[in-house]
Short mmCIF file of C-alpha atoms in Angstrom, two decimals:
data_model
loop_
_atom_site.label_atom_id
_atom_site.label_comp_id
_atom_site.label_asym_id
_atom_site.label_seq_id
_atom_site.Cartn_x
_atom_site.Cartn_y
_atom_site.Cartn_z
CA MET A 1 -74.20 -34.65 11.61
CA PRO A 2 -76.92 -34.40 14.27
CA ARG A 3 -76.62 -36.85 17.11
CA GLY A 4 -79.39 -38.53 19.10
CA GLU A 5 -79.83 -37.13 22.59
CA ALA A 6 -79.08 -40.40 24.30
CA ALA A 7 -75.98 -40.99 22.21
CA GLY A 8 -74.55 -37.63 23.26
CA ASP A 9 -74.17 -38.28 27.00
CA GLY A 10 -71.88 -40.97 28.35
CA GLY A 11 -70.33 -42.24 25.12
CA GLU A 12 -71.94 -44.74 22.79
CA PHE A 13 -73.89 -46.72 25.34
CA GLN A 14 -76.49 -45.13 27.59
CA SER A 15 -74.35 -46.34 30.51
CA PRO A 16 -71.23 -44.64 31.84
CA ALA A 17 -70.47 -47.82 33.83
CA LEU A 18 -70.41 -49.90 30.66
CA GLU A 19 -68.36 -47.28 28.80
CA ASN A 20 -65.88 -47.25 31.69
CA LEU A 21 -65.63 -51.04 31.57
CA VAL A 22 -65.01 -50.97 27.79
CA ARG A 23 -62.30 -48.32 28.33
CA ASN A 24 -60.61 -50.41 31.04
CA LEU A 25 -60.75 -53.60 28.97
CA GLY A 26 -59.36 -51.70 25.97
CA ARG A 27 -56.12 -51.17 27.94
CA LEU A 28 -55.42 -54.91 28.03
CA PRO A 29 -52.84 -56.13 25.52
CA GLY A 30 -54.30 -57.13 22.15
CA LEU A 31 -57.82 -55.77 22.73
CA GLY A 32 -59.27 -53.01 20.55
CA ARG A 33 -62.53 -51.14 21.09
CA LYS A 34 -64.63 -53.78 19.31
CA SER A 35 -63.27 -56.79 21.18
CA ALA A 36 -63.43 -54.81 24.45
CA THR A 37 -67.11 -54.00 23.76
CA ARG A 38 -67.87 -57.64 22.98
CA ILE A 39 -66.19 -58.80 26.18
CA ALA A 40 -67.84 -56.06 28.28
CA LEU A 41 -71.31 -57.11 27.08
CA HIS A 42 -70.44 -60.73 27.76
CA LEU A 43 -69.31 -59.81 31.30
CA VAL A 44 -72.42 -57.82 32.23
CA GLY A 45 -74.61 -60.48 30.60
CA GLY A 46 -73.45 -63.40 32.73
CA GLU A 47 -73.12 -62.51 36.39
CA ALA A 48 -72.13 -65.96 37.72
CA GLU A 49 -69.34 -66.48 35.19
CA THR A 50 -68.15 -62.90 35.68
CA ARG A 51 -67.99 -63.33 39.48
CA GLU A 52 -65.92 -66.47 38.91
CA LEU A 53 -63.54 -64.52 36.66
CA VAL A 54 -63.22 -61.69 39.19
CA ALA A 55 -62.47 -64.24 41.93
CA ALA A 56 -59.81 -65.80 39.70
CA VAL A 57 -58.23 -62.38 39.19
CA GLU A 58 -58.25 -61.67 42.95
CA THR A 59 -56.72 -65.07 43.77
CA ALA A 60 -54.03 -64.67 41.13
CA LEU A 61 -53.19 -61.17 42.39
CA ALA A 62 -52.86 -62.54 45.92
CA GLN A 63 -50.94 -65.72 45.16
CA VAL A 64 -48.84 -65.27 42.03
CA ARG A 65 -45.32 -64.00 42.68
CA HIS A 66 -41.85 -64.26 41.20
CA CYS A 67 -39.33 -66.74 42.56
CA SER A 68 -36.71 -64.68 44.42
CA ARG A 69 -34.02 -67.02 43.12
CA CYS A 70 -34.77 -67.44 39.42
CA GLY A 71 -37.61 -65.01 38.70
CA ALA A 72 -40.05 -67.68 37.48
CA ILE A 73 -43.77 -67.27 38.11
CA THR A 74 -44.64 -69.27 41.21
CA GLU A 75 -46.82 -69.43 44.30
CA ASP A 76 -44.04 -70.91 46.53
CA ASP A 77 -40.79 -69.03 46.95
CA PRO A 78 -38.27 -70.40 46.00
CA CYS A 79 -40.10 -72.13 43.16
CA ARG A 80 -40.38 -75.87 42.53
CA ILE A 81 -37.78 -75.77 39.77
CA CYS A 82 -35.20 -74.16 42.08
CA THR A 83 -35.92 -76.56 44.95
CA SER A 84 -36.31 -79.80 42.96
CA PRO A 85 -33.58 -82.37 43.80
CA ARG A 86 -34.03 -83.82 40.32
CA ARG A 87 -32.87 -80.71 38.47
CA ASP A 88 -29.25 -79.97 37.62
CA PRO A 89 -28.08 -76.69 39.20
CA THR A 90 -24.86 -76.66 37.14
CA GLN A 91 -26.82 -75.74 34.00
CA LEU A 92 -28.28 -72.25 34.03
CA CYS A 93 -30.58 -71.02 31.30
CA VAL A 94 -30.85 -67.23 31.06
CA VAL A 95 -34.17 -65.98 29.69
CA THR A 96 -35.84 -62.59 29.36
CA SER A 97 -39.22 -63.18 30.92
CA PRO A 98 -41.02 -65.81 33.02
CA VAL A 99 -43.14 -66.87 30.01
CA ASP A 100 -39.94 -67.86 28.21
CA ILE A 101 -39.65 -70.75 30.69
CA LEU A 102 -42.93 -72.28 29.46
CA PRO A 103 -41.83 -73.81 26.12
CA PHE A 104 -38.72 -75.30 27.83
CA GLU A 105 -40.85 -76.95 30.51
CA LYS A 106 -43.43 -78.05 27.96
CA GLY A 107 -40.67 -79.66 25.87
CA GLY A 108 -39.20 -81.32 28.97
CA PHE A 109 -35.69 -81.59 27.40
CA PHE A 110 -33.95 -79.20 29.82
CA GLN A 111 -33.43 -80.23 33.45
CA GLY A 112 -31.30 -77.34 34.68
CA HIS A 113 -32.19 -74.08 36.41
CA TYR A 114 -33.31 -70.74 35.03
CA PHE A 115 -32.44 -67.10 35.50
CA VAL A 116 -34.99 -64.49 34.39
CA LEU A 117 -33.52 -61.11 33.40
CA GLY A 118 -36.90 -59.34 33.33
CA ARG A 119 -35.90 -57.14 30.38
CA LEU A 120 -33.27 -56.74 27.67
CA LEU A 121 -30.58 -54.10 27.27
CA SER A 122 -31.82 -51.31 25.04
CA PRO A 123 -29.56 -48.24 25.19
CA LEU A 124 -31.86 -46.33 22.81
CA ASP A 125 -34.75 -46.76 25.27
CA GLY A 126 -32.49 -45.89 28.21
CA ILE A 127 -32.37 -49.47 29.50
CA ARG A 128 -28.75 -49.97 30.59
CA ALA A 129 -26.78 -52.65 32.41
CA ARG A 130 -27.62 -51.20 35.84
CA ASP A 131 -31.32 -51.75 35.08
CA LEU A 132 -30.81 -55.51 34.70
CA PRO A 133 -30.04 -57.97 37.56
CA PHE A 134 -26.48 -58.68 36.36
CA ASP A 135 -25.04 -58.38 39.89
CA ARG A 136 -27.45 -61.08 41.07
CA LEU A 137 -26.50 -63.21 38.05
CA GLN A 138 -22.78 -62.81 38.87
CA ARG A 139 -23.34 -63.71 42.55
CA ARG A 140 -25.17 -66.80 41.38
CA LEU A 141 -22.37 -67.79 39.00
CA ALA A 142 -19.81 -67.22 41.79
CA THR A 143 -21.51 -69.31 44.45
CA ASP A 144 -23.76 -71.96 42.87
CA GLY A 145 -21.36 -74.24 41.00
CA VAL A 146 -22.79 -73.29 37.60
CA LYS A 147 -20.76 -75.00 34.84
CA GLU A 148 -22.77 -74.04 31.79
CA VAL A 149 -24.71 -70.91 30.97
CA ILE A 150 -27.21 -71.20 28.13
CA ILE A 151 -28.35 -67.87 26.79
CA ALA A 152 -31.92 -68.10 25.50
CA LEU A 153 -32.93 -64.60 24.50
CA ASP A 154 -35.10 -63.26 21.69
CA ALA A 155 -33.41 -63.08 18.28
CA SER A 156 -33.64 -59.28 18.22
CA VAL A 157 -31.07 -56.48 18.39
CA GLU A 158 -31.74 -56.11 22.12
CA GLY A 159 -31.38 -59.87 22.61
CA GLU A 160 -28.03 -59.91 20.78
CA THR A 161 -26.78 -56.89 22.74
CA THR A 162 -27.71 -58.52 26.03
CA ALA A 163 -26.15 -61.86 24.99
CA LEU A 164 -22.86 -60.09 24.19
CA TYR A 165 -22.93 -58.35 27.56
CA ILE A 166 -23.43 -61.67 29.38
CA GLN A 167 -20.62 -63.18 27.31
CA ARG A 168 -18.30 -60.45 28.57
CA LEU A 169 -19.47 -60.97 32.18
CA CYS A 170 -18.56 -64.66 31.93
CA GLU A 171 -15.19 -64.24 30.23
CA ASP A 172 -13.10 -64.58 33.40
CA ARG A 173 -14.97 -67.61 34.71
CA ASP A 174 -14.40 -71.28 33.97
CA LEU A 175 -17.76 -71.72 32.26
CA LYS A 176 -19.16 -73.26 29.14
CA LEU A 177 -21.18 -70.52 27.55
CA SER A 178 -23.66 -71.31 24.81
CA ARG A 179 -26.64 -69.80 23.07
CA LEU A 180 -29.63 -71.24 21.28
CA ALA A 181 -28.95 -72.24 17.69
CA THR A 182 -30.26 -69.96 15.01
CA GLY A 183 -33.35 -71.97 14.34
CA ILE A 184 -35.59 -69.33 15.80
CA PRO A 185 -36.87 -66.97 13.12
CA VAL A 186 -35.25 -63.53 13.31
CA GLY A 187 -37.63 -61.08 14.95
CA GLY A 188 -39.70 -63.91 16.45
CA ALA A 189 -40.63 -63.94 20.13
CA LEU A 190 -39.15 -66.81 22.13
CA ALA A 191 -42.21 -67.36 24.31
CA TYR A 192 -44.32 -68.42 21.35
CA THR A 193 -41.85 -70.74 19.61
CA ASP A 194 -43.21 -74.26 19.23
CA GLU A 195 -41.36 -76.76 21.41
CA VAL A 196 -39.96 -78.86 18.55
CA THR A 197 -38.26 -75.86 16.93
CA LEU A 198 -37.05 -74.77 20.34
CA GLN A 199 -35.64 -78.22 21.08
CA ARG A 200 -33.73 -78.17 17.75
CA ALA A 201 -32.34 -74.74 18.60
CA PHE A 202 -31.43 -76.03 22.06
CA GLN A 203 -29.66 -79.19 20.80
CA PHE A 204 -27.51 -77.24 18.34
CA ARG A 205 -26.68 -74.44 20.73
CA ARG A 206 -23.23 -73.12 19.82
CA SER A 207 -20.33 -71.97 21.99
CA PHE A 208 -19.11 -68.40 21.82
CA MET B 1 -41.86 -87.00 25.49
CA PRO B 2 -40.49 -86.60 29.04
CA ARG B 3 -41.84 -83.62 30.93
CA GLY B 4 -40.15 -81.50 33.58
CA GLU B 5 -41.39 -82.13 37.09
CA ALA B 6 -42.59 -78.59 37.60
CA ALA B 7 -44.37 -78.55 34.27
CA GLY B 8 -46.31 -81.66 35.18
CA ASP B 9 -48.24 -80.29 38.14
CA GLY B 10 -50.70 -77.45 37.75
CA GLY B 11 -50.54 -76.95 33.99
CA GLU B 12 -47.93 -74.91 32.18
CA PHE B 13 -47.23 -72.35 34.85
CA GLN B 14 -46.01 -73.29 38.31
CA SER B 15 -49.12 -71.55 39.61
CA PRO B 16 -52.60 -73.07 39.74
CA ALA B 17 -53.97 -69.57 40.43
CA LEU B 18 -52.50 -68.25 37.19
CA GLU B 19 -53.64 -71.32 35.24
CA ASN B 20 -57.13 -70.83 36.62
CA LEU B 21 -57.08 -67.19 35.57
CA VAL B 22 -55.95 -68.13 32.04
CA ARG B 23 -58.75 -70.71 31.86
CA ASN B 24 -61.36 -68.18 32.98
CA LEU B 25 -60.12 -65.53 30.56
CA GLY B 26 -60.12 -68.11 27.75
CA ARG B 27 -63.92 -68.37 28.10
CA LEU B 28 -64.37 -64.75 27.04
CA PRO B 29 -65.48 -64.26 23.43
CA GLY B 30 -62.62 -63.95 20.95
CA LEU B 31 -59.82 -64.94 23.35
CA GLY B 32 -57.70 -68.04 22.73
CA ARG B 33 -55.13 -69.56 25.08
CA LYS B 34 -52.31 -67.28 23.92
CA SER B 35 -54.21 -64.01 24.24
CA ALA B 36 -55.65 -65.19 27.58
CA THR B 37 -52.09 -65.93 28.83
CA ARG B 38 -50.86 -62.54 27.68
CA ILE B 39 -53.75 -60.79 29.43
CA ALA B 40 -53.37 -62.90 32.61
CA LEU B 41 -49.68 -61.95 32.92
CA HIS B 42 -50.57 -58.32 32.29
CA LEU B 43 -53.20 -58.50 35.04
CA VAL B 44 -50.96 -60.06 37.70
CA GLY B 45 -48.14 -57.72 36.67
CA GLY B 46 -49.97 -54.45 37.34
CA GLU B 47 -51.95 -54.53 40.55
CA ALA B 48 -53.25 -50.92 40.50
CA GLU B 49 -54.57 -51.13 36.93
CA THR B 50 -56.06 -54.57 37.63
CA ARG B 51 -57.88 -53.32 40.74
CA GLU B 52 -59.29 -50.49 38.61
CA LEU B 53 -60.53 -53.01 36.03
CA VAL B 54 -62.10 -55.23 38.70
CA ALA B 55 -63.85 -52.17 40.17
CA ALA B 56 -65.14 -51.29 36.68
CA VAL B 57 -66.51 -54.83 36.29
CA GLU B 58 -68.22 -54.68 39.71
CA THR B 59 -69.77 -51.27 38.97
CA ALA B 60 -70.99 -52.40 35.55
CA LEU B 61 -72.49 -55.58 37.05
CA ALA B 62 -74.31 -53.48 39.66
CA GLN B 63 -75.52 -50.66 37.40
CA VAL B 64 -76.01 -51.93 33.86
CA ARG B 65 -79.50 -53.26 33.12
CA HIS B 66 -81.92 -53.53 30.24
CA CYS B 67 -84.68 -51.01 29.76
CA SER B 68 -87.93 -52.80 30.66
CA ARG B 69 -89.68 -50.94 27.83
CA CYS B 70 -87.32 -51.27 24.85
CA GLY B 71 -84.54 -53.60 26.00
CA ALA B 72 -81.70 -51.10 25.45
CA ILE B 73 -78.69 -51.14 27.76
CA THR B 74 -79.21 -48.48 30.38
CA GLU B 75 -78.64 -47.51 34.00
CA ASP B 76 -82.04 -45.80 34.37
CA ASP B 77 -85.23 -47.75 33.74
CA PRO B 78 -87.00 -46.80 31.49
CA CYS B 79 -84.04 -45.58 29.46
CA ARG B 80 -83.36 -42.05 28.24
CA ILE B 81 -84.49 -42.89 24.71
CA CYS B 82 -87.89 -44.13 25.93
CA THR B 83 -88.40 -41.14 28.24
CA SER B 84 -87.09 -38.37 25.98
CA PRO B 85 -89.80 -35.87 24.96
CA ARG B 86 -87.78 -35.14 21.81
CA ARG B 87 -88.15 -38.65 20.35
CA ASP B 88 -91.04 -39.78 18.19
CA PRO B 89 -92.93 -42.74 19.74
CA THR B 90 -94.86 -43.37 16.52
CA GLN B 91 -91.74 -44.82 14.85
CA LEU B 92 -90.57 -48.12 16.28
CA CYS B 93 -87.35 -49.75 15.16
CA VAL B 94 -87.14 -53.48 15.89
CA VAL B 95 -83.58 -54.78 16.43
CA THR B 96 -82.08 -58.05 17.61
CA SER B 97 -79.73 -56.94 20.34
CA PRO B 98 -78.95 -53.83 22.39
CA VAL B 99 -75.67 -53.30 20.49
CA ASP B 100 -77.68 -52.89 17.29
CA ILE B 101 -78.94 -49.59 18.71
CA LEU B 102 -75.41 -48.14 18.79
CA PRO B 103 -74.88 -47.38 15.06
CA PHE B 104 -78.35 -45.78 14.84
CA GLU B 105 -77.58 -43.49 17.77
CA LYS B 106 -74.12 -42.74 16.45
CA GLY B 107 -75.61 -41.81 13.07
CA GLY B 108 -78.25 -39.63 14.75
CA PHE B 109 -80.67 -39.90 11.78
CA PHE B 110 -83.38 -41.83 13.63
CA GLN B 111 -85.40 -40.11 16.32
CA GLY B 112 -87.98 -42.81 17.08
CA HIS B 113 -88.06 -45.58 19.68
CA TYR B 114 -86.58 -49.09 19.69
CA PHE B 115 -87.71 -52.60 20.48
CA VAL B 116 -85.03 -55.21 21.21
CA LEU B 117 -85.99 -58.81 20.42
CA GLY B 118 -83.02 -60.34 22.22
CA ARG B 119 -82.68 -63.15 19.67
CA LEU B 120 -83.86 -64.26 16.24
CA LEU B 121 -86.19 -67.09 15.26
CA SER B 122 -84.19 -70.21 14.45
CA PRO B 123 -86.40 -73.32 14.22
CA LEU B 124 -83.35 -75.52 13.57
CA ASP B 125 -81.85 -74.43 16.91
CA GLY B 126 -85.20 -74.81 18.65
CA ILE B 127 -85.75 -71.05 18.98
CA ARG B 128 -89.43 -70.55 18.22
CA ALA B 129 -91.91 -67.69 18.37
CA ARG B 130 -92.76 -68.34 22.03
CA ASP B 131 -89.08 -67.72 22.91
CA LEU B 132 -89.23 -64.16 21.55
CA PRO B 133 -91.11 -61.23 23.17
CA PHE B 134 -93.73 -61.00 20.41
CA ASP B 135 -96.59 -60.65 22.92
CA ARG B 136 -94.85 -57.63 24.43
CA LEU B 137 -94.31 -56.22 20.92
CA GLN B 138 -98.01 -56.66 20.09
CA ARG B 139 -99.09 -54.99 23.34
CA ARG B 140 -96.84 -52.11 22.46
CA LEU B 141 -98.28 -51.80 18.95
CA ALA B 142 -101.81 -51.94 20.38
CA THR B 143 -101.39 -49.25 23.03
CA ASP B 144 -98.60 -46.84 22.05
CA GLY B 145 -99.81 -45.17 18.87
CA VAL B 146 -97.06 -46.71 16.74
CA LYS B 147 -97.57 -45.73 13.08
CA GLU B 148 -94.45 -47.18 11.51
CA VAL B 149 -92.46 -50.29 12.33
CA ILE B 150 -88.94 -50.44 10.89
CA ILE B 151 -87.45 -53.91 10.93
CA ALA B 152 -83.66 -53.72 11.34
CA LEU B 153 -82.45 -57.29 11.65
CA ASP B 154 -79.30 -59.04 10.44
CA ALA B 155 -79.31 -60.01 6.75
CA SER B 156 -79.23 -63.72 7.63
CA VAL B 157 -81.71 -66.58 7.23
CA GLU B 158 -82.76 -66.12 10.86
CA GLY B 159 -83.17 -62.37 10.32
CA GLU B 160 -85.35 -62.93 7.24
CA THR B 161 -87.47 -65.56 9.04
CA THR B 162 -88.02 -63.22 11.98
CA ALA B 163 -88.83 -60.28 9.68
CA LEU B 164 -91.49 -62.37 7.89
CA TYR B 165 -92.98 -63.38 11.24
CA ILE B 166 -93.24 -59.73 12.34
CA GLN B 167 -94.78 -58.85 8.96
CA ARG B 168 -97.53 -61.40 9.61
CA LEU B 169 -98.07 -60.09 13.17
CA CYS B 170 -98.63 -56.58 11.76
CA GLU B 171 -100.91 -57.56 8.87
CA ASP B 172 -104.17 -56.68 10.65
CA ARG B 173 -103.00 -53.35 11.98
CA ASP B 174 -103.03 -49.95 10.27
CA LEU B 175 -99.25 -49.67 10.20
CA LYS B 176 -96.55 -48.72 7.78
CA LEU B 177 -94.11 -51.61 7.87
CA SER B 178 -90.65 -51.23 6.41
CA ARG B 179 -87.27 -52.88 6.53
CA LEU B 180 -83.76 -51.63 5.99
CA ALA B 181 -82.74 -51.39 2.33
CA THR B 182 -80.47 -54.09 1.05
CA GLY B 183 -77.33 -52.08 1.40
CA ILE B 184 -76.07 -54.20 4.26
CA PRO B 185 -73.83 -56.99 2.97
CA VAL B 186 -75.51 -60.40 3.12
CA GLY B 187 -74.22 -62.34 6.12
CA GLY B 188 -72.87 -59.18 7.76
CA ALA B 189 -73.69 -58.32 11.37
CA LEU B 190 -75.76 -55.21 11.86
CA ALA B 191 -73.99 -54.03 14.99
CA TYR B 192 -70.74 -53.43 13.15
CA THR B 193 -72.10 -51.69 10.04
CA ASP B 194 -70.62 -48.20 9.59
CA GLU B 195 -73.15 -45.45 10.14
CA VAL B 196 -73.07 -44.08 6.57
CA THR B 197 -73.96 -47.44 5.05
CA LEU B 198 -76.59 -47.88 7.71
CA GLN B 199 -78.04 -44.45 7.00
CA ARG B 200 -78.29 -45.31 3.28
CA ALA B 201 -80.05 -48.56 4.12
CA PHE B 202 -82.35 -46.64 6.44
CA GLN B 203 -83.25 -43.93 3.87
CA PHE B 204 -84.14 -46.48 1.20
CA ARG B 205 -86.07 -48.78 3.50
CA ARG B 206 -88.79 -50.45 1.42
CA SER B 207 -92.38 -51.34 2.24
CA PHE B 208 -93.47 -54.95 2.34
#
C-alpha cells in the first residue's frame, strides 16, 4: 500500500516530538497507543494545565519517599503512622506494597503499625527470601514489643508462599500470628479491595 | 466510621505531593482515580524513566504546533503536507481535528491537502458559524485553485450540520463537492476508523 510522504517520516504524526511523547506515555501502566495519543494531544493542547502537571511530577519526585521504618509512602521519615502516639505498636500488619496500606487507613478499623515487604516470594521468578526484608522484620519483632502479627498479603500463590515463610519465621516467638480471613476473592489484588470487604476479612482473621 | 489519624490529613496517602500528582493525572482524558494512582506510583517509583517522560512533555510543548495553512499537527510551519510538491492542491479534504488526518495518511490513498476546522457546529452548545474558520476556508477556496472539496466529518448530528453549512458556502463556486460514503458507522469517531473502511468510504464518496 502506498504511503503519503508526510506519513512516512517520523511515525504517524508529522512531529517526532509528539511521537516521542506518545511512546513515553505508552510505557505507563494501563495505557495503550490510543489512550497515550489522546493524552499526548491533551497535554500539548493545554500548556497551563500541562505545566501544572509537570510541576506536580517534579514535586512528587522530590518529596515522596518510603518510611525507613515501615516502608509506607511518606514525606516525613519516619512516617506519621510510625510516630503517632495514638497507634498501637504491638500490632504489626505485614503488607506487600505501600498501596496496600490505603484501604486499611480508609477503613479506619486498624490502629496498629505496618511493615511493607515490597515484593512477594516467587521462586519461579528468582525472588527468594534474601530478596525480601525478612532480617529487618525479625529485628523489629525482636525489639519492638510486637504481640500480634497480621499477615495481609494478596490471595495468590506468591502471597501464600510468603505467608508460610513468615509463619515459620515467627514460630519460636511468643506471638499471636493471624492472617486475613478468606473473604478476599482468590486472585484479587489487595490494594483494590473495598474497605467493607476488607474489614470483614480483618475481623475474621484466623490464627495459624 | 472512625478514620486513622494519618488517613485524615492530606487525603489517602500520607503525602500531599503524591495526592496532588494523583489529582493532576486524574484530569487527563480517560483516567479515573485508580488508574491515576497506579500511574502516580509508577512515576515516583522510577526517577530515570519519569525524567525522560517529563523531558518528552517539555520538548513536545516547545515544538508541536498547528500548521497555519491547514491546521495539521506539525513542527514546521507550513507543514510538510502543505509544502510537498508531490501533493495535489486542487483536492481539499475538510476534517474536524488534526487526528482525523492520521488514518488518511496511514492509508496513503489521498494525495491532496487538508483543512482542519477545529470543531463542529453545535447550536445547542452555542458553537456557531462565527466560531469556525469558515472565512479562512472561503479565502482558500477563492485563491488556491481548489477543484474538489471532500468533506470528512464525524457521522454525528454536528458533523451533518457542519457538512450542510459547507455545502451552502460552496454553492456559488465551480467546485466538485463530495463527502465520505456512508461506510463509517453512525455515531463512530472518524479518527479511530481503520484505514480500509476509511478507504472504502473515500472511494465511494458521493456528490451532493
